[in-house]
Coordinates of C-alpha atoms in Angstrom, one line a residue:
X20 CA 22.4 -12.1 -3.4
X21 CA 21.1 -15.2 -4.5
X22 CA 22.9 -17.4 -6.7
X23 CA 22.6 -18.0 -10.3
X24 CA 21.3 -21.7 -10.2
X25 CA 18.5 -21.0 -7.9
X26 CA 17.3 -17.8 -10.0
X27 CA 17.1 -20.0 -12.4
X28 CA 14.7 -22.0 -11.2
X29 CA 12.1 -19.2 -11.4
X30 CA 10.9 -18.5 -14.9
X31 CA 10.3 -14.8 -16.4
X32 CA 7.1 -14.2 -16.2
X33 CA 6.0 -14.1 -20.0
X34 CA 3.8 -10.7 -18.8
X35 CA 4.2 -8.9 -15.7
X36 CA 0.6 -8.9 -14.2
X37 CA -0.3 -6.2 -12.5
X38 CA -2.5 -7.6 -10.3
X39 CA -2.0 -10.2 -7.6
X40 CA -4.9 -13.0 -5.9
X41 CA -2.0 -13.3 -2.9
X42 CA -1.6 -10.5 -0.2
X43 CA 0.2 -10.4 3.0
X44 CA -1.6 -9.0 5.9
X45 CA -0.9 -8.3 10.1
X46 CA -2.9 -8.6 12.8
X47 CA -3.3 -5.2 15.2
X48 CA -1.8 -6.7 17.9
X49 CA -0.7 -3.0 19.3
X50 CA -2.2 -0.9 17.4
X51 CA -3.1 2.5 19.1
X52 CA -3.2 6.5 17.7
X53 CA 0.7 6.6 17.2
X54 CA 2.0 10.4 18.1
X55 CA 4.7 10.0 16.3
X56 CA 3.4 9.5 12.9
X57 CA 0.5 11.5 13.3
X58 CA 3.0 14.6 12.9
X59 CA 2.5 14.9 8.8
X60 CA -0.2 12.2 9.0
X61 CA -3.4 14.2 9.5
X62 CA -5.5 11.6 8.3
X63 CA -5.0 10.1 11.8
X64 CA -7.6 11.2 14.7
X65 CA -8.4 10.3 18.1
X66 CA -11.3 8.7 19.2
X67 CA -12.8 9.1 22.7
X68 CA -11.9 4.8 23.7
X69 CA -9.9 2.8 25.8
X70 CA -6.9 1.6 24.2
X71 CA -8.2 -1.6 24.6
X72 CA -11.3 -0.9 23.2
X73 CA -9.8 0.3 20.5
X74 CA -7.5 -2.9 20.1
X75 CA -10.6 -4.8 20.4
X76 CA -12.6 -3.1 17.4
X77 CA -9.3 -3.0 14.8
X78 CA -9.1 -6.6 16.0
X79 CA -13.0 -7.4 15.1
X80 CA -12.5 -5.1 11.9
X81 CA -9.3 -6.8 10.7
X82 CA -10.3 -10.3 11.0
X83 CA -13.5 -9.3 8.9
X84 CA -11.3 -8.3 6.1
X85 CA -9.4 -11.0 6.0
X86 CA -12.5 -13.0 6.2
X87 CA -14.1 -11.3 3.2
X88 CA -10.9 -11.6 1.4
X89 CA -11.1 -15.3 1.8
X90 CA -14.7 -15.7 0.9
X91 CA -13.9 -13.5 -2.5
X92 CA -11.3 -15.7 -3.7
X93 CA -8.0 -13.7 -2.4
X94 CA -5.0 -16.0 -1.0
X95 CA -4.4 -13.9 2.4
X96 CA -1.5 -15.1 4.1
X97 CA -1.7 -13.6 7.7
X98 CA 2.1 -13.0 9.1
X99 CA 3.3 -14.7 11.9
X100 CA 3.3 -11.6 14.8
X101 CA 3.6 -11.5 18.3
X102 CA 4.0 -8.7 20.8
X103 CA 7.4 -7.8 21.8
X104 CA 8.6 -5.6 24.8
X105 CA 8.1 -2.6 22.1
X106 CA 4.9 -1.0 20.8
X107 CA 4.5 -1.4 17.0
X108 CA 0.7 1.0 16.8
X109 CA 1.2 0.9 12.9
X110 CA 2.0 -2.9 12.1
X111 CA -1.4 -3.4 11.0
X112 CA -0.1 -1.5 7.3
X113 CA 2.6 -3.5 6.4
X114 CA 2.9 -2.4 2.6
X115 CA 5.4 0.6 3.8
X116 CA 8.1 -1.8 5.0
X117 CA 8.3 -4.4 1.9
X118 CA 7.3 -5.5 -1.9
X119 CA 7.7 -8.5 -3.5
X120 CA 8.0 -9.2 -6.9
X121 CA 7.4 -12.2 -9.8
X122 CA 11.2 -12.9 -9.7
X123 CA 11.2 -13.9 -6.1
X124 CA 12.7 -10.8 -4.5
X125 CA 12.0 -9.2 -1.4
X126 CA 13.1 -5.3 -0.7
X127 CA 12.8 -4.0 2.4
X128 CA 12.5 -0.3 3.0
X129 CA 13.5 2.5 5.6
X130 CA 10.5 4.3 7.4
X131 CA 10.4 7.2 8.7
X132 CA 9.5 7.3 12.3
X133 CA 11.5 4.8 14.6
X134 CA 8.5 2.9 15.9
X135 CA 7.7 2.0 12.8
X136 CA 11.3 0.4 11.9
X137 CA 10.2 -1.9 14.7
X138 CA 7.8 -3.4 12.2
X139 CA 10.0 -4.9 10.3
X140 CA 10.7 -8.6 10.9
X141 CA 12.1 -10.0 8.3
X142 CA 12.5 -13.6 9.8
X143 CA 8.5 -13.7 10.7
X144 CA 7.7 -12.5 7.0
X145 CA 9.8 -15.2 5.0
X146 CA 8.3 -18.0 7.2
X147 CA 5.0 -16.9 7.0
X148 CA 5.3 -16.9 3.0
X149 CA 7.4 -20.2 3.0
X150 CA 4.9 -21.9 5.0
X151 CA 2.3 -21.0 2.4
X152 CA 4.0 -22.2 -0.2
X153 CA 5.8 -19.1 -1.6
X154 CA 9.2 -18.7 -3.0
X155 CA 11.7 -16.2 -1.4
X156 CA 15.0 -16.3 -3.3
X157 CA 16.4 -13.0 -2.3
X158 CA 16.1 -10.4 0.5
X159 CA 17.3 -6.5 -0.4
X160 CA 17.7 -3.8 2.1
X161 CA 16.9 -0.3 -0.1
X162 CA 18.8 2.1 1.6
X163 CA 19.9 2.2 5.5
X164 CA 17.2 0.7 7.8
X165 CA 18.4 0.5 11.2
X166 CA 19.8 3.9 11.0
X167 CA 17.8 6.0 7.9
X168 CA 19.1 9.6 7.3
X169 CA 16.3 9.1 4.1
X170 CA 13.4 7.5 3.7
X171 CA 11.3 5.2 1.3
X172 CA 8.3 3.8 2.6
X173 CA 7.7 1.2 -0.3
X174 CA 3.8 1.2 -1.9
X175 CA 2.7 3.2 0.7
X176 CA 4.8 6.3 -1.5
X177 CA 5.4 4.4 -4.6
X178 CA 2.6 3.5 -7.0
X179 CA 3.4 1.1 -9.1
X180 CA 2.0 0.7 -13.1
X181 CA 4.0 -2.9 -13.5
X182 CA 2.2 -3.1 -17.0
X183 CA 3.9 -0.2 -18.1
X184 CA 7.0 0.0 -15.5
X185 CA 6.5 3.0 -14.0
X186 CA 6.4 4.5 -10.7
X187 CA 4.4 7.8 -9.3
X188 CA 5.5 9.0 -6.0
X189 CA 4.3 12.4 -4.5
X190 CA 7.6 13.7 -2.9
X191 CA 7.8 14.2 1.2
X192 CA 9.3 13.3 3.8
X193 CA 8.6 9.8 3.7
X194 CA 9.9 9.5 -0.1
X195 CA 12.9 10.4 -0.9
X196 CA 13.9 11.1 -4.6
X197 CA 17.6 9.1 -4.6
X198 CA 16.3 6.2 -3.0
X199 CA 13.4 6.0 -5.0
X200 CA 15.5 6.6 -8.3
X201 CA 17.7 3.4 -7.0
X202 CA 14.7 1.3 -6.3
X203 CA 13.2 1.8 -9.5
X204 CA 16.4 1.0 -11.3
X205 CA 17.1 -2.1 -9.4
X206 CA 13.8 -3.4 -10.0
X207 CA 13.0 -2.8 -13.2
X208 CA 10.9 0.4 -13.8
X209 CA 11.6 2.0 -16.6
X210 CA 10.2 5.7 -15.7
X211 CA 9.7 7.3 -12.8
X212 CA 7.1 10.6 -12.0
X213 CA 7.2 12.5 -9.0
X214 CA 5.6 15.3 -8.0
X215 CA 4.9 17.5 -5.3
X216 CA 1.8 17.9 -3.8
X217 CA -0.3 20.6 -1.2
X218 CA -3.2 19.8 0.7
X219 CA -5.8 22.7 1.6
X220 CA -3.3 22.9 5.5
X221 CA -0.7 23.7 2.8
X222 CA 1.4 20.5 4.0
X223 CA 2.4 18.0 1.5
X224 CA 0.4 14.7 1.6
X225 CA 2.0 12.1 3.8
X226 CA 1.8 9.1 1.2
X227 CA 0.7 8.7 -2.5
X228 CA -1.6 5.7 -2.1
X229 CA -4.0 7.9 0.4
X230 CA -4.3 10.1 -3.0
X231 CA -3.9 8.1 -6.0
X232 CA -4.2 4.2 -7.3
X233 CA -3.2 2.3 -10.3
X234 CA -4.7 -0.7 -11.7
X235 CA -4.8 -2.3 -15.0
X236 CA -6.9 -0.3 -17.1
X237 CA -8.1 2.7 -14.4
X238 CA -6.0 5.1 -12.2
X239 CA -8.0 7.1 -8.7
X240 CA -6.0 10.7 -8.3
X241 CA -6.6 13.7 -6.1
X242 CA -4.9 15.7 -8.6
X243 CA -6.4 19.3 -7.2
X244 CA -3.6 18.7 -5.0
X245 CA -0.7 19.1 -7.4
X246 CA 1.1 21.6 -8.3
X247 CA -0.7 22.9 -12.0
X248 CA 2.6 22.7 -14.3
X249 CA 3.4 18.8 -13.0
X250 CA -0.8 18.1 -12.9
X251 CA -0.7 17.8 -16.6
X252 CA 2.2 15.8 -16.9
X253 CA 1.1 13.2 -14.3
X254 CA -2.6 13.0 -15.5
X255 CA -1.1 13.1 -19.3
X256 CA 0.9 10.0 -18.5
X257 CA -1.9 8.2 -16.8
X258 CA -4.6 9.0 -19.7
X259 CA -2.0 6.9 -21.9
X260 CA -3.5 3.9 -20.9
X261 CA -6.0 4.6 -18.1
X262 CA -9.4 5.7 -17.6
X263 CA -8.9 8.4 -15.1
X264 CA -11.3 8.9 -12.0
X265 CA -9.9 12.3 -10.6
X266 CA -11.2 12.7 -6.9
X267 CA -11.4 16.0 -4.7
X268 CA -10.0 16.2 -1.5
X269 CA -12.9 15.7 0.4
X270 CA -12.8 12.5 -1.0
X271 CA -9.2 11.8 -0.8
X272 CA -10.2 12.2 3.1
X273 CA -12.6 9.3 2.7
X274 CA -9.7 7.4 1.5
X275 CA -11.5 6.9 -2.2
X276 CA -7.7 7.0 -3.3
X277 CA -6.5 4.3 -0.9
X278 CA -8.5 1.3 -2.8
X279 CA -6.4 -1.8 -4.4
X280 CA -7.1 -3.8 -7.7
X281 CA -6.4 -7.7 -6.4
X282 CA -7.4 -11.0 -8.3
X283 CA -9.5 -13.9 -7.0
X284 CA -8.8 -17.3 -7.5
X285 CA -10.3 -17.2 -11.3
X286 CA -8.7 -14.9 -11.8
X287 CA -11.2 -12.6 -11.7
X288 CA -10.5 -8.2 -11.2
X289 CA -11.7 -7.4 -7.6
X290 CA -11.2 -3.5 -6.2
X291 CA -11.1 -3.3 -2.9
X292 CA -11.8 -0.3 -0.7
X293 CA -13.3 1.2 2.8
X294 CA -16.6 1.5 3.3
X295 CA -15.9 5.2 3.9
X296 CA -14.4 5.3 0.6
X297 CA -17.1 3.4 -1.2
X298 CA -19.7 5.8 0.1
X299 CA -17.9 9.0 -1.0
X300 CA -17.5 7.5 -4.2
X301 CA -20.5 9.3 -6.9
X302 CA -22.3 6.8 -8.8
X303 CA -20.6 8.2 -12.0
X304 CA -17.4 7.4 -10.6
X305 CA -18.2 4.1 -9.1
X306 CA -19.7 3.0 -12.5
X307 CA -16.4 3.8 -14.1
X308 CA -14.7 1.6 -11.4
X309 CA -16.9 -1.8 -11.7
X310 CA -16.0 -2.2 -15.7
X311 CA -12.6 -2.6 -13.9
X312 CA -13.4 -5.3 -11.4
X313 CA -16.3 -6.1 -8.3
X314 CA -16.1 -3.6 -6.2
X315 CA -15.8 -4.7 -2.3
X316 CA -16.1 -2.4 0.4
X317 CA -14.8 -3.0 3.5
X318 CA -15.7 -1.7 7.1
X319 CA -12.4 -0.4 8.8
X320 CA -13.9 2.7 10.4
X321 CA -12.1 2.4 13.7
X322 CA -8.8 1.4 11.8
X323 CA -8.8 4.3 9.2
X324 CA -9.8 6.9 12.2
X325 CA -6.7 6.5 14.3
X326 CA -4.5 5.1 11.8
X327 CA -4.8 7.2 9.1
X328 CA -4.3 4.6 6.8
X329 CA -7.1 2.4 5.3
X330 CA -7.8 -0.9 3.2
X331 CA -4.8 -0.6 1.1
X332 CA -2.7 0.2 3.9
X333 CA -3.7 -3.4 5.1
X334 CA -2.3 -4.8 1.9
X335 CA 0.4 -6.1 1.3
X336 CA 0.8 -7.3 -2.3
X337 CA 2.1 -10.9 -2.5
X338 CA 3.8 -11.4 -6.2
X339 CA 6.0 -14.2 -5.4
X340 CA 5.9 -17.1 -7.6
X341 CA 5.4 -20.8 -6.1

């Protein structure tokens, strides 16, 4: 824990923004089609390339987003991550290990498959951040995360409404209803809704940000997916405060649900997205988005493919203060 005189030094932010202009991303420096996720992930597919090819191409996609990040105004801080004598496919999405918050905290979080708990390097993370200026006065472990008998993979199964401190998680595997519960509490969140969701396979979807996002003023959902009884009650607590865009699951498997609300440096609303995602998008619904910010798609075809994971996977929100 941190002690009370340097906690101090952070002011409370006078209104929790819900967007950030800083985000925390990580080069693909294995990435590959990772069996192990890729059994509740089925989003993920195979394409018929080298591995190196296919290093190559998330290589040339991922430095184009950071790129275009840049060029848009958004403070990208790229971590500090080398090869190791282990495989990490997946460390290109980095949201499903960490958060940060205003207040300077850091939680870490326990995933699921144990190639993916080789992701998490705690020591490259804070010095990437310090070095660009960021403070980090505390580091949390949420549950177990050498060992995990339960799993919370942070914003990849938590969606977070900071505006009106509340969570929505669809329930799985990957996010677990204790741990969750204790997150919330221990930063903040005043309510938390969970569901349970079924795709047209009949499995449950793997994580909540391939499904659904929350920004300021607008939430995406696949909400054929939910269960009828708890569909109202999520879409009635969104509709509080949101314009709703509800996607099908055709969509959904364009990623139009894995898009991110971000800041430039004038503090201007950006929503970012895959190009996939912008396509599948109907002009209807894409008008709704752009009274909400610019929108910017992104090409990650070759990452989204095999990784089942797309532009917000790539993002890590960076709230820490300065």
């Amino acid at each position: 824990m941190v002690a009370p005189a340097l906690r101090d030094m952070i002011p409370a932010p006078k209104e929790y923004v819900h967007s950030t202009n800083a985000v925390v991303m990580v080069p693909p420096v294995d990435f590959k089609f990772n069996a192990e996720t890729s059994a509740d992930n089925e989003f993920q597919k195979k394409l018929a390339l080298t591995d190196e090819q296919v290093r190559q191409q998330a290589l040339l996609e991922f430095n184009g987003m950071v790129e275009l990040l840049r060029r848009h105004g958004v403070n990208v801080t790229v971590m500090n991550y080398e090869q190791g004598k282990d495989e990490t496919p997946d460390a290109v999405f980095p949201n499903n290990w960490f958060s940060t918050s205003p207040t300077g905290d850091v939680y870490l979080f326990p995933m699921a498959c144990e190639n993916r708990r080789r992701e998490v390097r705690t020591r490259h993370l804070v010095s990437s951040l310090v070095a660009q200026g960021f403070n980090v006065l505390n580091v949390q472990e949420i549950g177990d995360l050498k060992a995990p008998q339960s799993f919370l993979e942070s914003t990849g199964v938590m969606i977070m409404d900071h505006i009106n401190a509340t969570i929505y998680a669809a329930l799985s595997v990957r996010c677990d209803r204790e741990l969750l519960q204790q997150f919330a509490h221990e930063a903040g969140f005043k309510d938390v809704v969970f569901f349970d969701t079924k795709m047209a396979s009949g499995q449950a979807v793997y994580h909540s940000n391939v499904m659904m996002a929350v920004g300021e003023g607008f939430a995406v959902i696949c909400d054929e997916i939910i269960e009828e009884f708890e569909r109202r009650r999520v879409l009635s607590s969104l509709q509080k405060t949101k314009d709703v865009v509800s996607i099908t699951e055709e969509q959904m498997n364009h990623f139009c649900g894995n898009i991110l609300q971000l800041r430039n440096d004038k503090n201007e609303k950006l929503i970012v997205m895959s190009m996939s995602a912008y396509n599948a998008f109907t002009k209807e619904q894409k008008d709704v988005l752009r009274h909400h910010g610019q929108l910017i798609p992104i090409d990650v075809s070759t990452i989204e493919t095999i990784g089942g994971g797309s532009v917000r996977c790539m993002l890590a929100e960076n709230f820490l203060p300065r």
